[in-house]
Amino acid sequence: MSNKHIAVIWLFEVILFLIAGTSATYFLDFPPAQSDTLLYCQGARRIVEGAPFSFSYGEAVTTGTTSVLYPFILALPYALGAHGSSLLAVGFFLNALFLLVFFWGWKKTFEIWIDDPPARLVATMLVVLSGQAVFCALAQSDIGIWMALSALLAYGMASNKSCIYGTVLFLSPWFRPEGMACILAFGLAIVLRKLLLKEVSRKDCFLFFCCILSALGVFALNYCLTGECQFSSVANKGYLKKYSFWIAVPMIAKDSVAILKGLVLGMSDSYPRVIHVFPLLGGGLFAIGALANRWDSKTIVRKCPWLFLAAGSCFVIANSGYQNTNVDRYLVWMMPIVAMFVAEGVVAVNRHHGKCAYWILAVVLLAFSACSNMTLACTYHQVCRSSQIRRLFTAECERVIPKGASIGTHASGGIAYDFSSRTVKTLSGIYSPEFHHKRAAISCFEVLKNNSASRFDYWFVEENSYLPMSPDNRDVMMGEVVLSGPRGFELRRANWRAYDNSLVNLCDVPSDMQLVDQVIVGDEMSENAADYEVIDRYGRDAVEPILEIFNSGSNSVFEVSRIVLGGTRMSVPLQEGKDAVIVLRVKRSVSAENGSQYHFSDVMRFNLEIDGNIVGEREMPLSSEGFTDGTVIIPGDIIKNSPTRVGILGDHLSCRYRFYQ
């Protein structure tokens, strides 16, 4: 298959997806195919405005775009005047070029890796006709440039051109975190070449060392910017971070099986993966192709590092919980590996069943790929239309909101690109650091309550970003609706009355005592600082926070809380030998997100524990409705250590603990 043939197919696919995308706006505008696309556009805009890594006006720096360099590439056309939809148009054609490099790189790699010409042809056609590759590249996230770089890396390593693979490896971690895995795979290739081929390249060892330094440079930059080595965009993602080991492992296994069933066996049972993976026939051919390979030393050195990369990528995506999202964009760059083994399986069948079988299998697979290409073009049209609806509503909001007013949202932070230069708080924490480390979405309400500087003037609400609460409670938490749109879009004028009400104690505190410390339940930073612990007598691994609201008009109060069936412990910097008072906020009856109702006794009875010793039973009457603040006195003679480990051992709704001395 010549380069000319590839260019013709590529041009047809680009035109098809260009029509699919622009027709979503009736050819009046250039829409993004994914909400993440606008994140990189906003990053480019902020670079030109002189504030790189700060996502919106007045915000602190973050590393939420994951790719360090891609926004800088987009910043060049933005600086030259490609603003608004013009930058999206530039990005589309730029990523179209990346797609062409992806096709060309793997074609050249197959020419080296695959000895049989018919197998090379089928493998190349499967890649070039892949609707998944076209969709993911033209969706304009940082995946397009990563696809191109990975293909150049494969070609460079296959052809042993150190100038190509050395340059790509050195730059790769600055474009995507997967680049760090590629460096490790390169190291594995060096080891295999030493063990199996008895070859040692000092140049490759030096390149590997330089690439490790490059990867460490990314970590160092992240640390200098945010105080953490990880990108802000991945800091709280992953089953192993969100759940205990015993819960996370089955979840990872389930997602891993789903990935392998789709990519290797062709047995996907979910859309869109069922469209872009090879069907069951292709899955069988993958196994045949893998078994038919001559796994001699040279083949192992060539292909095993890439199989290692593919397996590692599948594990990372399985752990992330993001498998089968955005047409598997995080796995698309490894798709040619599967295509190669499928093509070799076709040729293996040909050897045993004749040329007729080869043509039947090849035509079936290629026809399926072509059909999936057309189907994904239609999907591209749909997501472009969906994104355009958000952009049109954002434009209406821009006309309504006064100049300089700030916005907060649980929806995609990409809306910042379509607003004028104003502060946009992203409550996921990826681009607004004060909301970082909040694993539960509702925890942001505690940040907004206790840190007035993090508040904003308007809420931008989207249907899929609604947190579980009734419409009336939404008015309490977010204020009145100013503007409504389709798909649950709302612009609300922020009302912070309930937040301020919730800060006020509902009981009297001795006037001669000062607030020493408080443990804010649901705020992970506060909980971690106090080493807050929930003791659950049922042995549950995780007691997730819930949002409890007492709606009483202008006197409404809310708390992010945890339902405690056992007790809690926390460490507090109390002064030794001095009396202390705890103001404990609780509630008699609550509703969990799963619909479960919990009713506690009208009198809360619990044991007070100080530094591991139970010092007596306490009682606190509870109001029949709303929250109750009760006081617990700790005599100074039993406070012998600072910090003091305080335990409240009894069933209650854990809301907030304030300590006075």
XYZ file of C-alpha atoms in Angstrom:
661
model
C 0.000 0.000 0.000
C 1.639 3.217 -1.127
C 1.827 6.531 0.698
C -0.401 7.975 -2.013
C -3.164 5.483 -1.220
C -2.904 6.295 2.467
C -3.099 10.024 1.724
C -6.255 9.560 -0.364
C -8.007 7.549 2.367
C -6.843 10.029 5.009
C -8.165 12.960 2.989
C -11.537 11.264 2.546
C -11.789 10.562 6.303
C -10.827 14.117 7.241
C -13.420 15.559 4.850
C -16.052 13.123 6.182
C -15.447 14.130 9.797
C -15.151 17.800 8.844
C -18.620 17.645 7.291
C -19.923 15.624 10.251
C -18.658 18.218 12.708
C -19.508 21.468 10.966
C -22.946 20.222 9.926
C -23.748 20.029 13.645
C -23.742 23.837 13.568
C -25.350 24.055 10.109
C -21.895 25.037 8.788
C -22.025 28.312 10.739
C -19.372 27.504 13.334
C -16.559 25.085 14.171
C -17.589 22.989 17.202
C -15.408 20.968 19.585
C -15.980 17.213 19.567
C -15.153 16.844 23.269
C -15.457 19.156 26.230
C -11.757 18.565 26.962
C -10.869 20.230 23.651
C -11.696 23.636 25.102
C -9.454 22.993 28.098
C -6.405 23.041 25.844
C -7.721 26.072 23.978
C -8.104 27.876 27.286
C -4.595 26.808 28.266
C -3.268 28.321 25.042
C -5.212 31.525 25.648
C -3.799 31.893 29.153
C -0.258 31.377 27.858
C -0.722 34.267 25.427
C -2.239 36.356 28.247
C 0.984 35.829 30.182
C -0.330 33.407 32.801
C 0.671 29.857 31.788
C -0.650 27.068 34.033
C -3.237 29.443 35.547
C -6.508 28.242 34.069
C -8.556 31.415 34.420
C -8.119 35.003 35.528
C -6.991 35.246 39.155
C -6.585 31.505 39.671
C -3.477 29.865 41.105
C -1.314 27.668 38.876
C -2.247 24.021 38.281
C -1.178 21.177 35.997
C -4.694 20.138 35.065
C -4.185 19.895 31.306
C -1.890 16.834 31.801
C 0.097 17.760 28.684
C 2.757 20.360 29.390
C 3.666 21.281 25.816
C 0.497 20.840 23.761
C -1.128 24.092 25.002
C 2.071 25.913 23.998
C 1.698 24.556 20.461
C -1.860 25.899 20.317
C -0.686 29.187 21.814
C 1.181 30.052 18.611
C -1.907 30.258 16.335
C -3.817 31.958 19.177
C -1.100 34.610 19.389
C -1.391 35.071 15.637
C -5.098 35.871 15.935
C -6.861 32.496 15.844
C -9.328 33.182 18.662
C -12.675 31.570 19.486
C -13.810 29.037 16.890
C -10.850 29.908 14.679
C -8.520 28.138 17.103
C -10.786 25.078 16.949
C -10.492 25.109 13.154
C -6.702 25.369 13.354
C -6.664 22.567 15.919
C -8.780 20.343 13.678
C -6.414 20.591 10.709
C -3.343 20.385 12.933
C -4.625 17.132 14.422
C -5.491 15.921 10.938
C -1.773 16.181 10.173
C -1.002 14.273 13.375
C -3.399 11.571 12.162
C -1.541 11.324 8.862
C 1.754 10.926 10.731
C 0.124 8.175 12.809
C -0.905 6.304 9.653
C 2.466 6.778 7.966
C 4.482 5.830 11.069
C 2.704 2.542 11.568
C 2.790 1.713 7.850
C 6.563 2.068 7.899
C 6.767 0.081 11.142
C 4.725 -2.779 9.691
C 7.035 -2.869 6.677
C 9.859 -3.727 9.070
C 8.023 -5.872 11.616
C 5.853 -7.965 9.273
C 7.614 -10.115 6.689
C 4.529 -11.220 4.752
C 3.277 -8.564 2.258
C -0.438 -9.550 2.505
C -0.230 -9.301 6.314
C 1.401 -5.860 6.013
C -1.378 -4.730 3.698
C -4.180 -5.908 6.022
C -2.503 -4.440 9.128
C -1.997 -1.077 7.423
C -5.565 -1.022 6.103
C -6.986 -1.857 9.538
C -5.133 1.127 11.011
C -5.934 3.537 8.189
C -9.628 2.595 8.132
C -9.941 2.823 11.921
C -12.749 5.190 12.770
C -11.501 5.176 16.338
C -8.152 6.648 15.313
C -9.810 9.306 13.160
C -12.338 10.228 15.865
C -9.768 10.453 18.672
C -7.317 12.530 16.652
C -9.870 14.963 15.227
C -11.550 15.409 18.623
C -8.558 17.709 19.287
C -7.457 16.763 22.759
C -3.762 16.036 23.326
C -4.316 12.472 22.092
C -3.776 13.440 18.436
C -0.218 14.597 18.932
C 0.449 11.631 21.195
C -0.761 9.254 18.471
C 1.718 10.844 16.060
C 4.591 10.676 18.553
C 3.910 7.039 19.446
C 3.874 6.070 15.762
C 7.177 7.879 15.186
C 8.602 6.090 18.225
C 7.539 2.710 16.843
C 9.074 3.486 13.467
C 12.266 4.854 14.984
C 12.790 1.788 17.169
C 11.864 -0.615 14.355
C 14.277 1.039 11.901
C 16.917 1.583 14.609
C 17.065 5.312 13.866
C 18.245 6.746 17.164
C 17.749 10.342 16.066
C 14.007 9.655 15.740
C 13.301 7.486 18.766
C 15.736 9.431 20.951
C 14.041 12.757 20.211
C 10.543 11.350 20.615
C 11.367 9.559 23.868
C 12.983 12.656 25.338
C 9.964 14.845 24.524
C 7.215 12.279 25.135
C 6.672 12.774 28.908
C 6.157 16.485 28.243
C 3.222 15.701 25.962
C 1.489 12.826 27.799
C 2.144 10.784 30.980
C 2.229 7.683 28.760
C 5.621 8.940 27.612
C 7.066 7.813 30.939
C 5.817 4.276 30.275
C 7.412 4.433 26.806
C 10.754 5.247 28.400
C 10.439 2.193 30.648
C 9.527 0.076 27.605
C 12.657 1.379 25.881
C 14.670 0.315 28.903
C 13.090 -3.143 28.659
C 14.120 -3.299 24.985
C 17.733 -2.530 25.976
C 17.679 -5.330 28.557
C 16.124 -7.847 26.138
C 18.651 -6.951 23.449
C 21.448 -7.562 25.946
C 20.039 -10.884 27.173
C 18.812 -12.365 23.894
C 20.930 -10.795 21.160
C 24.053 -10.107 23.227
C 24.035 -6.555 21.913
C 24.838 -3.510 24.014
C 24.459 0.032 22.693
C 26.130 2.700 24.781
C 24.224 5.307 22.787
C 20.888 3.730 23.781
C 21.958 3.490 27.426
C 22.888 7.182 27.349
C 19.563 8.026 25.667
C 17.687 6.040 28.304
C 19.478 7.971 31.059
C 18.662 11.308 29.384
C 15.006 10.307 28.956
C 14.766 9.368 32.625
C 16.064 12.832 33.462
C 13.461 14.303 31.101
C 10.671 12.408 32.888
C 12.003 13.552 36.246
C 11.961 17.078 34.865
C 8.197 16.805 34.372
C 7.777 15.698 37.983
C 10.046 18.528 39.124
C 8.034 21.101 37.164
C 4.787 19.814 38.643
C 6.276 20.004 42.124
C 7.547 23.544 41.610
C 4.146 24.672 40.331
C 1.780 22.901 42.716
C 3.844 21.251 45.441
C 2.974 17.802 44.088
C 4.787 15.608 41.571
C 1.592 14.342 39.975
C -0.470 16.225 37.416
C -3.504 17.856 39.042
C -5.710 16.094 36.504
C -4.845 12.604 37.784
C -4.216 13.260 41.474
C -7.503 11.834 42.781
C -8.306 9.376 39.998
C -8.063 5.624 40.226
C -9.814 2.903 42.155
C -6.736 2.278 44.308
C -6.835 5.896 45.501
C -10.562 6.088 46.094
C -11.160 2.703 47.697
C -9.411 0.189 49.900
C -7.306 -2.540 48.309
C -10.007 -5.177 48.850
C -12.627 -3.102 47.023
C -10.379 -1.685 44.318
C -8.909 -4.960 43.042
C -12.254 -6.494 41.910
C -13.186 -3.201 40.248
C -9.880 -3.116 38.367
C -10.319 -6.766 37.392
C -13.815 -6.102 36.066
C -12.661 -3.192 33.898
C -9.585 -5.120 32.742
C -11.750 -8.005 31.579
C -14.051 -5.556 29.768
C -11.044 -4.056 27.943
C -9.551 -7.430 27.022
C -12.893 -8.838 25.872
C -13.277 -5.921 23.523
C -9.770 -5.337 22.243
C -8.441 -8.894 22.151
C -11.488 -11.157 21.841
C -13.746 -8.804 19.917
C -16.585 -9.480 22.391
C -17.356 -5.983 23.607
C -20.865 -5.577 25.001
C -20.987 -1.789 25.308
C -21.155 1.202 22.973
C -19.070 2.785 21.503
C -16.420 0.091 21.988
C -18.617 -2.452 20.230
C -18.283 -0.287 17.099
C -14.551 0.314 16.955
C -13.086 -3.012 18.142
C -12.595 -5.872 15.737
C -15.514 -8.339 15.843
C -15.294 -11.840 17.283
C -13.697 -13.009 14.042
C -10.914 -10.475 14.514
C -10.483 -11.526 18.131
C -9.888 -15.120 17.083
C -7.426 -13.990 14.450
C -5.541 -11.999 17.099
C -4.886 -15.214 19.013
C -3.956 -17.096 15.848
C -1.610 -14.307 14.764
C 0.086 -14.191 18.161
C 0.592 -17.971 18.181
C 1.763 -18.042 14.567
C 4.578 -15.574 15.237
C 8.093 -16.945 15.289
C 8.972 -15.822 18.775
C 12.700 -15.847 18.192
C 15.040 -13.454 19.965
C 14.707 -10.748 17.336
C 10.888 -10.829 17.436
C 10.856 -10.732 21.238
C 13.151 -7.696 21.290
C 10.975 -5.922 18.701
C 7.482 -6.676 19.929
C 7.595 -7.530 23.636
C 8.314 -3.961 24.813
C 5.216 -2.843 22.903
C 3.152 -5.683 24.359
C 4.426 -4.567 27.753
C 3.278 -1.038 26.932
C -0.139 -2.271 25.798
C -0.633 -4.364 28.932
C 0.490 -1.498 31.161
C -1.811 0.962 29.405
C -4.763 -1.402 29.796
C -4.052 -1.766 33.520
C -3.741 1.995 34.069
C -7.008 2.666 32.239
C -8.732 -0.196 34.064
C -7.658 1.315 37.392
C -8.742 4.813 36.355
C -12.396 3.909 35.795
C -12.293 5.765 32.457
C -12.294 2.734 30.166
C -14.696 2.973 27.210
C -14.988 6.756 27.521
C -14.415 9.118 24.600
C -14.153 6.179 22.171
C -11.302 4.675 24.237
C -9.066 7.604 23.385
C -6.542 6.582 26.042
C -5.999 3.223 24.320
C -6.227 4.211 20.650
C -2.474 4.698 20.264
C -1.982 0.976 21.048
C -4.617 -0.188 18.540
C -2.044 -0.901 15.761
C -0.498 -3.634 17.938
C -3.823 -5.476 17.921
C -4.239 -4.807 14.194
C -0.823 -6.303 13.498
C -1.600 -9.615 15.214
C -5.048 -9.777 13.607
C -3.460 -9.297 10.165
C -0.890 -11.994 10.879
C -3.743 -14.259 11.933
C -5.402 -13.712 8.554
C -2.218 -14.825 6.794
C -1.865 -17.845 9.112
C -5.380 -18.945 8.144
C -4.465 -18.394 4.506
C -1.600 -20.880 4.794
C -3.941 -23.643 5.960
C -7.167 -22.872 4.105
C -6.109 -21.233 0.863
C -6.259 -17.820 -0.693
C -10.055 -17.749 -0.683
C -10.123 -17.770 3.113
C -7.604 -14.923 3.186
C -9.733 -12.703 0.968
C -12.946 -13.527 2.825
C -11.416 -12.692 6.210
C -9.628 -9.594 4.938
C -12.729 -8.223 3.218
C -14.934 -8.887 6.255
C -12.523 -7.129 8.626
C -11.916 -4.168 6.345
C -15.615 -3.786 5.584
C -16.348 -3.788 9.315
C -13.671 -1.116 9.851
C -15.082 1.050 7.060
C -18.610 0.756 8.470
C -17.387 1.613 11.943
C -15.642 4.636 10.465
C -18.937 5.912 9.078
C -20.773 5.127 12.324
C -18.214 7.009 14.396
C -18.467 9.962 12.007
C -22.153 10.096 12.910
C -21.222 9.865 16.585
C -18.759 12.709 16.009
C -21.623 14.784 14.612
C -23.740 14.086 17.700
C -21.062 15.011 20.230
C -20.250 18.158 18.245
C -23.904 19.166 18.417
C -23.963 18.476 22.144
C -20.836 20.574 22.667
C -22.269 23.358 20.545
C -25.370 23.544 22.738
C -23.103 24.160 25.729
C -21.184 26.829 23.821
C -24.360 28.632 22.743
C -25.686 28.650 26.301
C -22.304 29.899 27.529
C -22.523 32.770 25.039
C -25.953 33.688 26.422
C -24.540 33.630 29.944
C -21.695 35.907 28.880
C -24.242 38.506 27.724
C -26.125 38.322 31.037
C -23.277 38.235 33.544
C -21.800 41.625 34.504
C -18.225 42.357 33.554
C -15.783 41.008 36.131
C -18.281 38.656 37.781
C -16.899 35.215 38.638
C -18.374 31.789 37.913
C -18.267 28.391 39.572
C -19.187 25.067 38.038
C -19.217 21.322 38.523
C -19.415 20.973 34.733
C -16.474 20.990 32.350
C -13.992 23.764 33.000
C -13.776 24.234 29.228
C -16.563 26.789 29.463
C -13.866 29.267 30.541
C -12.690 29.503 26.925
C -16.056 30.861 25.782
C -16.249 33.446 28.552
C -14.407 36.750 28.583
C -11.394 37.085 30.857
C -13.000 36.279 34.203
C -12.473 33.877 37.091
C -14.006 30.429 36.554
C -13.853 28.136 39.580
C -13.871 24.438 38.655
C -15.175 22.642 41.723
C -13.640 19.346 40.641
C -10.378 20.889 41.842
C -8.419 20.116 38.684
C -8.047 23.792 37.769
C -8.941 25.462 41.092
C -6.416 24.299 43.689
C -8.516 25.121 46.750
C -10.914 22.340 45.729
C -8.110 19.872 45.106
C -7.989 16.606 47.104
C -11.786 16.467 47.328
C -12.617 12.875 46.395
C -16.326 13.378 47.055
C -17.985 15.994 44.848
C -20.065 17.348 47.732
C -16.942 18.184 49.723
C -16.616 21.381 47.694
C -19.564 22.798 49.678
C -17.473 22.673 52.855
C -14.691 24.593 51.110
C -17.182 27.228 49.973
C -18.649 27.424 53.469
C -15.397 27.775 55.393
C -13.358 29.746 52.856
C -15.252 32.780 51.627
C -12.395 33.697 49.266
C -13.255 30.633 47.175
C -16.808 31.862 46.508
C -18.051 33.312 43.245
C -20.956 35.321 41.827
C -22.762 32.815 39.575
C -23.238 29.062 39.285
C -23.022 27.464 35.843
C -25.061 24.254 36.097
C -25.410 21.361 33.665
C -27.789 18.435 34.054
C -25.075 15.786 34.291
C -23.243 17.874 36.903
C -26.180 18.083 39.319
C -25.334 16.798 42.749
C -28.064 14.702 44.389
C -30.487 17.212 45.874
C -34.090 18.279 45.374
C -34.948 21.399 43.328
C -35.820 23.307 46.514
C -32.515 22.394 48.090
C -30.770 23.397 44.899
C -32.204 26.874 45.384
C -30.791 26.898 48.911
C -27.335 25.728 47.870
C -26.972 27.562 44.549
C -29.384 30.494 44.535
C -32.082 31.564 42.103
C -32.161 30.735 38.403
C -31.210 33.642 36.145
C -31.121 31.822 32.816
C -32.221 28.368 31.667
C -31.342 26.337 28.619
C -31.767 22.862 27.142
C -30.283 19.734 28.750
C -30.668 21.167 32.223
C -28.353 24.135 31.671
C -28.872 26.842 34.273
C -27.186 30.056 35.277
C -27.872 30.792 38.952
C -27.056 33.886 40.955
C -25.085 32.572 43.919
C -26.658 32.976 47.351
C -24.340 32.244 50.279
C -26.844 32.770 53.111
C -27.070 29.056 53.994
C -23.289 28.806 53.974
C -22.935 31.691 56.425
C -25.778 30.361 58.581
C -24.020 27.011 58.836
C -20.916 28.612 60.327
C -22.792 29.958 63.360
C -22.950 27.844 66.527
C -26.480 26.822 67.507
C -25.600 26.830 71.201
C -23.827 29.134 73.637
C -20.091 28.833 74.253
C -18.399 30.209 77.403
C -17.337 33.757 76.599
C -13.911 33.302 78.213
C -12.967 30.464 75.835
C -11.379 30.726 72.401
C -11.681 28.423 69.407
C -8.599 26.187 69.399
C -9.345 23.893 66.483
C -12.174 22.397 64.467
C -12.593 19.188 62.498
C -14.713 19.788 59.406
C -16.235 16.473 58.383
C -16.238 15.958 54.636
C -13.283 18.298 54.094
C -10.389 15.923 53.463
C -7.704 18.443 54.377
C -9.320 19.070 57.753
C -9.935 15.364 58.325
C -6.359 14.446 57.397
C -4.899 17.209 59.570
C -6.782 15.809 62.586
C -6.180 12.173 61.619
C -9.967 11.829 61.711
C -11.057 8.201 61.992
C -14.448 6.526 61.722
C -14.833 3.340 63.749
C -17.533 1.233 62.116
C -18.822 -1.725 64.106
C -20.100 -3.344 60.911
C -16.618 -3.339 59.423
C -17.455 -1.180 56.412
C -14.304 -0.046 54.592
C -15.630 3.343 53.542
C -18.199 5.636 55.142
C -18.837 8.076 52.323
C -19.847 11.672 53.119
C -23.401 12.806 52.458
C -24.954 16.247 52.063
C -27.570 16.925 54.733
C -29.697 20.082 54.338
C -32.210 21.582 56.749
C -34.319 23.800 54.513
C -36.049 26.484 56.543
C -36.065 29.402 54.163
C -33.705 32.197 55.097
C -32.444 30.194 58.101
C -31.427 27.101 56.144
C -28.370 25.186 57.326
C -26.414 22.351 55.696
C -23.540 20.055 56.572
C -21.429 17.558 54.692
C -21.560 14.661 57.115
C -20.795 11.008 57.707
C -23.207 8.487 59.189
C -21.262 6.971 62.069
C -22.346 3.606 63.448
C -19.671 3.087 66.048
C -17.650 6.181 66.807
C -15.032 8.668 65.714
C -11.562 9.671 66.839
C -9.478 12.749 66.057
C -6.297 14.462 67.232
C -6.640 18.016 68.555
C -3.940 20.463 69.824
C -5.446 20.985 73.288
C -3.385 22.614 76.034
C -2.489 20.213 78.830
C -4.217 20.681 82.195
C -6.760 23.195 80.903
C -10.525 22.631 80.661
C -11.895 22.287 77.136
C -15.340 22.329 75.543
C -16.399 20.468 72.415
C -19.257 21.894 70.371
C -20.609 18.827 68.598
C -23.027 19.248 65.671
C -25.337 16.283 65.002
C -28.780 15.507 63.576
C -31.431 13.039 64.683
C -32.574 11.633 61.310
C -30.802 11.609 57.973
C -31.153 10.197 54.467
C -28.240 8.611 52.621
C -27.764 9.012 48.846
C -28.899 5.428 48.269
C -32.272 6.276 49.817
C -31.591 4.636 53.187
C -33.054 6.361 56.233
C -31.181 6.531 59.526
C -32.970 7.501 62.740
C -31.031 8.057 65.934
C -32.402 8.223 69.488
C -33.783 11.538 70.753
C -30.906 11.484 73.245
C -27.408 10.841 71.931
C -25.484 8.639 74.386
C -21.779 8.112 73.838
C -18.552 7.386 75.655
C -15.944 10.134 75.742
C -12.469 8.779 75.117
C -9.267 10.697 75.794
C -5.968 9.280 74.582
C -7.380 5.779 74.395
C -9.043 5.848 77.829
C -12.831 6.070 78.292
C -13.432 8.809 80.837
C -17.198 8.502 81.139
C -20.553 8.421 79.365
C -22.127 11.594 78.055
C -25.682 12.453 76.962
C -26.911 15.076 74.556
C -30.598 15.689 73.737
C -31.362 16.044 70.020
C -33.881 18.329 68.377
C -36.705 16.579 66.540
C -35.850 18.514 63.369
C -32.828 20.313 62.058
C -29.329 20.202 63.466
C -28.360 20.231 67.130
C -25.218 21.744 68.616
C -24.369 20.317 72.017
C -21.465 20.947 74.353
C -19.186 18.355 75.920
C -16.841 19.398 78.731
C -13.391 17.846 78.988
C -11.868 18.467 82.451
C -8.345 19.829 82.283
C -6.910 17.190 84.622
C -7.447 14.435 82.042
C -5.781 16.382 79.201
C -2.220 15.149 79.612
C -0.930 15.132 76.034
C -0.881 17.598 73.182
C -2.132 16.841 70.655
C -4.913 15.006 72.430
C -6.637 12.011 70.854
C -10.362 12.569 71.408
C -12.931 9.849 70.767
C -16.724 10.174 70.490
C -17.842 6.540 70.788
C -21.505 6.270 69.863
C -23.847 6.324 66.872
C -24.385 9.790 65.412
C -24.317 11.921 62.295
C -20.787 13.261 62.280
C -20.940 16.879 61.038
C -18.466 19.120 62.775
C -16.416 19.273 65.980
C -15.245 22.596 67.428
C -12.829 22.701 70.359
C -12.598 25.657 72.765
C -10.265 26.382 75.686
